[in-house]
Amino acid sequence: MTSKLSRRSLLQVTTAAVGVAGLLACVRAAPPIPTSSLFDVKRFGAKGDGRTLDSPAVNAAIAAAAAAGGGTVYFPPGRYLSASIRLKSNITLYLEAGAVIEAVDASVARYDLPEPNEAGGNYQDYGHSHWQNSLIWGIGLDNVAIVGGGLIHGKGLISGHDKYTGNYTDKPDQPGEGDKAIALRECRNVTLRDFSILHGGHFGILATGCSNMLIDHLTIDTNRDGMDIDACNNVRVTHCSLNTPWDDAICLKASYGLGRIQHCENITISDCMVSGNFDEGSLLDGTFKRSAPEYRSGRYGRIKLGTESNGDFKNITITN
């Protein structure tokens, strides 16, 4: 370990790993985390120097933690250049304050190719129908978390949208491009807490068919959708701040991306700030800059339900 986690940080890691169901019990009596369950990415070769491609080392740390039965993959302060990071079950990514995971351009390193999706890929745009072509992705996982005060910067991700013309590009221009910051499909017991996303590509967060999910105290300042919650159940979104001047902030869907009709149900969104009036990045840096009106969009939703949906919406609560 190059640095020690604070007592509060250890509590956050523990609660994230347990998941939504055990959150309250964990807060009341958080057990200590043994040092052996912490996997510092620098011990696996990551440099965090803003010059070295660190995703191979990060994936090696995740694989080692998974082989040990689970653990916390720890990012000390630094700038970690990365292509696809592959989550596994029982893994927490902990981004220390000052740690930045920065998506590289596909010319530097190729992202994982989008998986085939013949059953569900014909009824919504390409970005909603694939998950592997992302900066951080997981499919069919249990007990996963991304927590901590760091930043995910999708600098090299494509958005599929020209903000000046309004035109959409349905598919990547070339194989190996990444278009989402975080993509999760059919994952259970998920916690996303305390970090920030800048310039997240097509989606800052795309969660499809996920259950028991807590999204708490995130700041998302991005060039397209902040978060899409698609065909999910038992999801809480709390105390998040989003600025998405060129697309939707929080979007609930029940698409056919899974190749079947699945409802979006038992969703609570509370105590969030959603905006589309500020230039990308100016929520995170606190300047709240407004560009010329002709370059701001009033067409998109702050909280929106229904586009490209086949299933129902049940028990949706939006407050404050």
Short mmCIF file of C-alpha atoms in Angstrom, two decimals:
data_model
loop_
_atom_site.label_atom_id
_atom_site.label_comp_id
_atom_site.label_asym_id
_atom_site.label_seq_id
_atom_site.Cartn_x
_atom_site.Cartn_y
_atom_site.Cartn_z
CA MET A 1 0.00 0.00 0.00
CA THR A 2 1.30 3.42 -0.87
CA SER A 3 -1.21 5.21 1.36
CA LYS A 4 -3.59 4.34 4.16
CA LEU A 5 -7.36 4.49 4.00
CA SER A 6 -9.03 6.60 6.64
CA ARG A 7 -11.51 5.11 9.10
CA ARG A 8 -14.37 6.79 7.18
CA SER A 9 -12.98 5.45 3.89
CA LEU A 10 -12.87 1.92 5.27
CA LEU A 11 -16.49 2.27 6.38
CA GLN A 12 -17.50 3.41 2.90
CA VAL A 13 -15.69 0.51 1.26
CA THR A 14 -17.32 -1.97 3.62
CA THR A 15 -20.84 -0.63 3.11
CA ALA A 16 -20.36 -0.56 -0.65
CA ALA A 17 -19.23 -4.18 -0.75
CA VAL A 18 -22.19 -5.39 1.30
CA GLY A 19 -24.77 -3.77 -0.99
CA VAL A 20 -28.10 -2.06 -0.46
CA ALA A 21 -29.77 -4.85 1.49
CA GLY A 22 -27.25 -4.81 4.32
CA LEU A 23 -26.43 -1.11 4.28
CA LEU A 24 -28.05 -0.07 7.56
CA ALA A 25 -26.77 -3.03 9.52
CA CYS A 26 -23.28 -2.44 8.16
CA VAL A 27 -23.28 1.20 9.19
CA ARG A 28 -24.23 0.26 12.76
CA ALA A 29 -21.41 -2.26 13.14
CA ALA A 30 -18.84 -2.08 10.36
CA PRO A 31 -16.29 -4.87 10.69
CA PRO A 32 -12.63 -4.02 10.07
CA ILE A 33 -11.31 -4.83 6.63
CA PRO A 34 -8.19 -7.02 6.67
CA THR A 35 -5.24 -5.61 4.79
CA SER A 36 -5.13 -8.77 2.69
CA SER A 37 -8.42 -7.76 1.01
CA LEU A 38 -6.92 -4.52 -0.38
CA PHE A 39 -5.37 -4.76 -3.82
CA ASP A 40 -3.40 -1.60 -4.62
CA VAL A 41 -3.24 -1.21 -8.41
CA LYS A 42 0.33 0.10 -8.14
CA ARG A 43 1.43 -3.23 -6.70
CA PHE A 44 0.29 -4.76 -10.00
CA GLY A 45 2.26 -2.33 -12.16
CA ALA A 46 -0.01 0.68 -12.55
CA LYS A 47 1.93 3.96 -12.66
CA GLY A 48 -0.77 6.60 -12.34
CA ASP A 49 1.54 9.04 -14.10
CA GLY A 50 -0.79 10.18 -16.90
CA ARG A 51 1.55 8.68 -19.53
CA THR A 52 1.42 4.90 -19.03
CA LEU A 53 -1.50 2.75 -20.13
CA ASP A 54 -2.62 1.32 -16.78
CA SER A 55 -5.68 -0.76 -17.70
CA PRO A 56 -3.69 -4.04 -17.99
CA ALA A 57 -2.42 -3.55 -14.43
CA VAL A 58 -5.89 -2.60 -13.18
CA ASN A 59 -7.43 -5.69 -14.74
CA ALA A 60 -4.67 -7.81 -13.20
CA ALA A 61 -5.51 -6.39 -9.76
CA ILE A 62 -9.23 -7.11 -10.29
CA ALA A 63 -8.45 -10.68 -11.40
CA ALA A 64 -6.27 -11.24 -8.31
CA ALA A 65 -8.98 -9.90 -6.00
CA ALA A 66 -11.61 -12.11 -7.65
CA ALA A 67 -9.35 -15.16 -7.35
CA ALA A 68 -9.03 -14.42 -3.62
CA GLY A 69 -12.81 -14.44 -3.25
CA GLY A 70 -13.27 -10.70 -3.56
CA GLY A 71 -11.76 -7.50 -2.24
CA THR A 72 -11.16 -3.82 -2.74
CA VAL A 73 -9.09 -2.66 -5.71
CA TYR A 74 -7.51 0.56 -4.52
CA PHE A 75 -6.47 3.54 -6.67
CA PRO A 76 -4.11 5.92 -4.85
CA PRO A 77 -3.99 9.53 -6.10
CA GLY A 78 -2.74 9.72 -9.69
CA ARG A 79 -3.96 9.76 -13.28
CA TYR A 80 -4.54 6.28 -14.66
CA LEU A 81 -4.84 6.08 -18.45
CA SER A 82 -7.15 3.27 -19.36
CA ALA A 83 -9.11 1.36 -21.96
CA SER A 84 -11.69 -1.25 -20.86
CA ILE A 85 -11.74 -2.22 -17.17
CA ARG A 86 -13.56 -5.51 -16.57
CA LEU A 87 -15.41 -5.75 -13.27
CA LYS A 88 -15.94 -9.07 -11.50
CA SER A 89 -18.23 -10.21 -8.70
CA ASN A 90 -17.44 -9.26 -5.09
CA ILE A 91 -15.16 -6.42 -6.17
CA THR A 92 -15.10 -2.80 -5.00
CA LEU A 93 -13.15 -0.20 -6.95
CA TYR A 94 -12.05 2.47 -4.48
CA LEU A 95 -10.96 5.77 -6.08
CA GLU A 96 -9.09 7.82 -3.51
CA ALA A 97 -9.56 11.58 -3.71
CA GLY A 98 -7.06 12.73 -6.32
CA ALA A 99 -7.31 9.49 -8.31
CA VAL A 100 -8.47 9.90 -11.93
CA ILE A 101 -9.30 7.06 -14.30
CA GLU A 102 -8.95 8.65 -17.73
CA ALA A 103 -10.33 6.99 -20.86
CA VAL A 104 -7.77 6.96 -23.66
CA ASP A 105 -8.49 7.54 -27.32
CA ALA A 106 -8.98 4.33 -29.29
CA SER A 107 -5.85 5.19 -31.27
CA VAL A 108 -3.85 4.64 -28.05
CA ALA A 109 -5.56 1.41 -26.97
CA ARG A 110 -8.62 -0.44 -28.22
CA TYR A 111 -11.63 -0.98 -25.99
CA ASP A 112 -13.36 -4.34 -25.75
CA LEU A 113 -15.55 -5.00 -28.75
CA PRO A 114 -19.34 -4.79 -28.34
CA GLU A 115 -20.87 -8.19 -27.74
CA PRO A 116 -23.37 -9.59 -30.28
CA ASN A 117 -26.99 -8.76 -29.48
CA GLU A 118 -29.19 -10.07 -32.26
CA ALA A 119 -32.23 -10.54 -30.00
CA GLY A 120 -32.35 -7.07 -28.50
CA GLY A 121 -30.31 -4.84 -30.74
CA ASN A 122 -32.92 -3.90 -33.32
CA TYR A 123 -35.33 -1.92 -31.16
CA GLN A 124 -33.22 0.92 -29.75
CA ASP A 125 -30.04 2.71 -30.66
CA TYR A 126 -26.72 0.91 -30.71
CA GLY A 127 -25.42 2.43 -27.49
CA HIS A 128 -28.28 0.97 -25.42
CA SER A 129 -27.73 -2.53 -26.79
CA HIS A 130 -24.07 -3.18 -25.92
CA TRP A 131 -22.05 -2.95 -22.74
CA GLN A 132 -18.53 -4.28 -23.29
CA ASN A 133 -17.38 -1.34 -25.41
CA SER A 134 -17.05 0.83 -22.31
CA LEU A 135 -14.43 2.22 -19.95
CA ILE A 136 -15.74 0.17 -16.99
CA TRP A 137 -18.16 -2.70 -17.58
CA GLY A 138 -19.69 -5.76 -15.93
CA ILE A 139 -22.26 -8.36 -16.99
CA GLY A 140 -24.08 -10.82 -14.72
CA LEU A 141 -22.19 -9.84 -11.56
CA ASP A 142 -23.03 -9.89 -7.85
CA ASN A 143 -21.87 -7.50 -5.14
CA VAL A 144 -19.96 -4.86 -7.07
CA ALA A 145 -19.19 -1.28 -6.12
CA ILE A 146 -17.36 1.82 -7.28
CA VAL A 147 -16.79 4.28 -4.44
CA GLY A 148 -14.50 7.04 -3.22
CA GLY A 149 -13.83 10.68 -3.93
CA GLY A 150 -11.99 10.25 -7.25
CA LEU A 151 -12.91 11.10 -10.84
CA ILE A 152 -13.79 9.05 -13.91
CA HIS A 153 -12.86 11.15 -16.95
CA GLY A 154 -14.15 9.78 -20.24
CA LYS A 155 -11.79 11.95 -22.25
CA GLY A 156 -11.29 9.45 -25.09
CA LEU A 157 -14.86 8.15 -25.25
CA ILE A 158 -17.05 8.93 -28.25
CA SER A 159 -20.54 10.32 -27.69
CA GLY A 160 -22.24 9.49 -30.99
CA HIS A 161 -23.68 13.00 -30.99
CA ASP A 162 -22.59 16.25 -32.57
CA LYS A 163 -23.70 18.90 -30.09
CA TYR A 164 -23.71 21.63 -32.73
CA THR A 165 -25.68 19.85 -35.47
CA GLY A 166 -27.72 17.53 -33.28
CA ASN A 167 -26.88 14.57 -35.54
CA TYR A 168 -26.48 11.09 -34.06
CA THR A 169 -24.09 8.37 -35.16
CA ASP A 170 -25.66 5.03 -34.31
CA LYS A 171 -22.48 2.97 -34.34
CA PRO A 172 -18.79 3.59 -33.57
CA ASP A 173 -16.75 4.91 -36.46
CA GLN A 174 -14.19 2.12 -36.09
CA PRO A 175 -13.81 -1.12 -34.09
CA GLY A 176 -12.33 -0.68 -30.63
CA GLU A 177 -13.90 2.67 -29.74
CA GLY A 178 -15.46 3.11 -26.30
CA ASP A 179 -18.69 5.05 -25.85
CA LYS A 180 -19.76 4.66 -22.17
CA ALA A 181 -18.07 5.45 -18.85
CA ILE A 182 -19.80 2.72 -16.80
CA ALA A 183 -21.98 -0.04 -18.27
CA LEU A 184 -23.65 -2.75 -16.18
CA ARG A 185 -25.96 -5.48 -17.41
CA GLU A 186 -27.94 -7.86 -15.16
CA CYS A 187 -25.87 -7.14 -12.07
CA ARG A 188 -27.14 -7.52 -8.51
CA ASN A 189 -26.28 -5.62 -5.33
CA VAL A 190 -24.52 -2.63 -6.87
CA THR A 191 -23.28 0.50 -5.10
CA LEU A 192 -22.00 3.62 -6.89
CA ARG A 193 -21.07 6.32 -4.41
CA ASP A 194 -19.16 9.59 -3.92
CA PHE A 195 -17.14 9.80 -7.16
CA SER A 196 -17.53 12.14 -10.13
CA ILE A 197 -17.83 11.59 -13.87
CA LEU A 198 -16.65 14.13 -16.44
CA HIS A 199 -17.38 13.73 -20.17
CA GLY A 200 -18.93 10.28 -19.93
CA GLY A 201 -19.52 9.54 -23.62
CA HIS A 202 -22.90 8.18 -24.73
CA PHE A 203 -23.74 7.41 -21.08
CA GLY A 204 -22.10 8.33 -17.83
CA ILE A 205 -23.86 5.26 -16.40
CA LEU A 206 -25.87 2.67 -18.32
CA ALA A 207 -27.51 0.12 -16.01
CA THR A 208 -29.68 -2.47 -17.77
CA GLY A 209 -31.57 -5.25 -16.01
CA CYS A 210 -29.84 -4.54 -12.70
CA SER A 211 -31.40 -5.06 -9.26
CA ASN A 212 -30.74 -3.77 -5.74
CA MET A 213 -28.74 -0.75 -6.80
CA LEU A 214 -27.73 2.34 -4.82
CA ILE A 215 -26.45 5.44 -6.65
CA ASP A 216 -25.53 8.03 -4.03
CA HIS A 217 -23.70 11.36 -3.88
CA LEU A 218 -22.38 11.30 -7.44
CA THR A 219 -21.52 14.36 -9.51
CA ILE A 220 -21.91 13.85 -13.26
CA ASP A 221 -20.97 16.60 -15.71
CA THR A 222 -21.16 15.19 -19.20
CA ASN A 223 -21.80 15.57 -22.91
CA ARG A 224 -24.74 13.14 -23.21
CA ASP A 225 -26.94 11.17 -20.80
CA GLY A 226 -25.92 11.29 -17.17
CA MET A 227 -27.44 7.96 -16.18
CA ASP A 228 -29.87 5.58 -17.86
CA ILE A 229 -31.68 3.10 -15.61
CA ASP A 230 -33.13 0.57 -18.03
CA ALA A 231 -35.37 -2.38 -17.09
CA CYS A 232 -34.01 -2.29 -13.54
CA ASN A 233 -35.71 -2.96 -10.22
CA ASN A 234 -35.13 -1.81 -6.65
CA VAL A 235 -32.95 1.21 -7.41
CA ARG A 236 -32.30 4.27 -5.23
CA VAL A 237 -30.75 7.43 -6.70
CA THR A 238 -30.03 9.93 -3.94
CA HIS A 239 -28.12 13.19 -3.46
CA CYS A 240 -26.68 13.30 -6.97
CA SER A 241 -25.83 16.41 -9.03
CA LEU A 242 -25.98 16.20 -12.82
CA ASN A 243 -25.28 18.67 -15.61
CA THR A 244 -26.05 17.33 -19.09
CA PRO A 245 -26.45 20.22 -21.54
CA TRP A 246 -26.73 18.01 -24.64
CA ASP A 247 -28.94 15.16 -23.45
CA ASP A 248 -30.95 13.74 -20.53
CA ALA A 249 -29.81 13.85 -16.92
CA ILE A 250 -31.60 10.83 -15.39
CA CYS A 251 -33.52 8.65 -17.84
CA LEU A 252 -35.66 5.65 -16.91
CA LYS A 253 -36.31 3.13 -19.68
CA ALA A 254 -37.71 -0.36 -20.22
CA SER A 255 -36.05 -1.13 -23.54
CA TYR A 256 -35.71 -4.42 -25.42
CA GLY A 257 -31.93 -4.42 -25.05
CA LEU A 258 -32.02 -7.65 -23.04
CA GLY A 259 -33.96 -9.40 -25.79
CA ARG A 260 -37.09 -9.60 -23.64
CA ILE A 261 -39.69 -7.31 -22.15
CA GLN A 262 -38.70 -6.35 -18.63
CA HIS A 263 -40.25 -3.63 -16.49
CA CYS A 264 -38.58 -0.72 -14.77
CA GLU A 265 -39.94 -0.85 -11.24
CA ASN A 266 -39.41 0.16 -7.63
CA ILE A 267 -37.25 3.18 -8.44
CA THR A 268 -36.73 6.11 -6.06
CA ILE A 269 -35.03 9.34 -7.13
CA SER A 270 -34.65 11.86 -4.32
CA ASP A 271 -32.74 14.99 -3.35
CA CYS A 272 -30.97 15.40 -6.69
CA MET A 273 -29.94 18.48 -8.69
CA VAL A 274 -30.44 18.12 -12.45
CA SER A 275 -29.49 20.79 -14.97
CA GLY A 276 -28.79 21.29 -18.63
CA ASN A 277 -28.03 25.00 -18.60
CA PHE A 278 -24.30 24.99 -17.93
CA ASP A 279 -21.28 24.20 -20.08
CA GLU A 280 -19.86 20.73 -19.61
CA GLY A 281 -17.28 20.77 -16.83
CA SER A 282 -18.53 23.95 -15.19
CA LEU A 283 -20.58 22.06 -12.60
CA LEU A 284 -17.49 20.18 -11.47
CA ASP A 285 -15.24 23.23 -11.35
CA GLY A 286 -17.91 25.40 -9.74
CA THR A 287 -17.96 28.14 -12.40
CA PHE A 288 -21.47 27.29 -13.74
CA LYS A 289 -20.58 28.86 -17.06
CA ARG A 290 -23.34 29.40 -19.60
CA SER A 291 -22.40 29.32 -23.27
CA ALA A 292 -24.26 31.14 -26.04
CA PRO A 293 -27.98 30.18 -26.10
CA GLU A 294 -27.78 28.70 -29.59
CA TYR A 295 -25.33 26.09 -28.29
CA ARG A 296 -27.54 25.04 -25.39
CA SER A 297 -30.30 22.55 -25.83
CA GLY A 298 -33.75 22.90 -24.34
CA ARG A 299 -35.06 19.73 -26.01
CA TYR A 300 -33.84 17.14 -23.55
CA GLY A 301 -35.21 15.88 -20.25
CA ARG A 302 -33.87 16.44 -16.81
CA ILE A 303 -35.66 13.35 -15.48
CA LYS A 304 -37.34 11.44 -18.30
CA LEU A 305 -39.27 8.18 -18.65
CA GLY A 306 -40.13 6.10 -21.65
CA THR A 307 -38.09 6.57 -24.83
CA GLU A 308 -37.33 3.32 -26.66
CA SER A 309 -39.35 1.39 -24.07
CA ASN A 310 -41.39 -1.81 -24.41
CA GLY A 311 -41.98 -2.65 -20.74
CA ASP A 312 -43.93 -0.88 -18.02
CA PHE A 313 -42.98 1.60 -15.31
CA LYS A 314 -44.15 0.58 -11.84
CA ASN A 315 -43.72 2.17 -8.41
CA ILE A 316 -41.61 5.15 -9.47
CA THR A 317 -41.09 7.83 -6.82
CA ILE A 318 -39.39 11.17 -7.56
CA THR A 319 -39.04 13.65 -4.69
CA ASN A 320 -37.28 16.96 -3.99
#
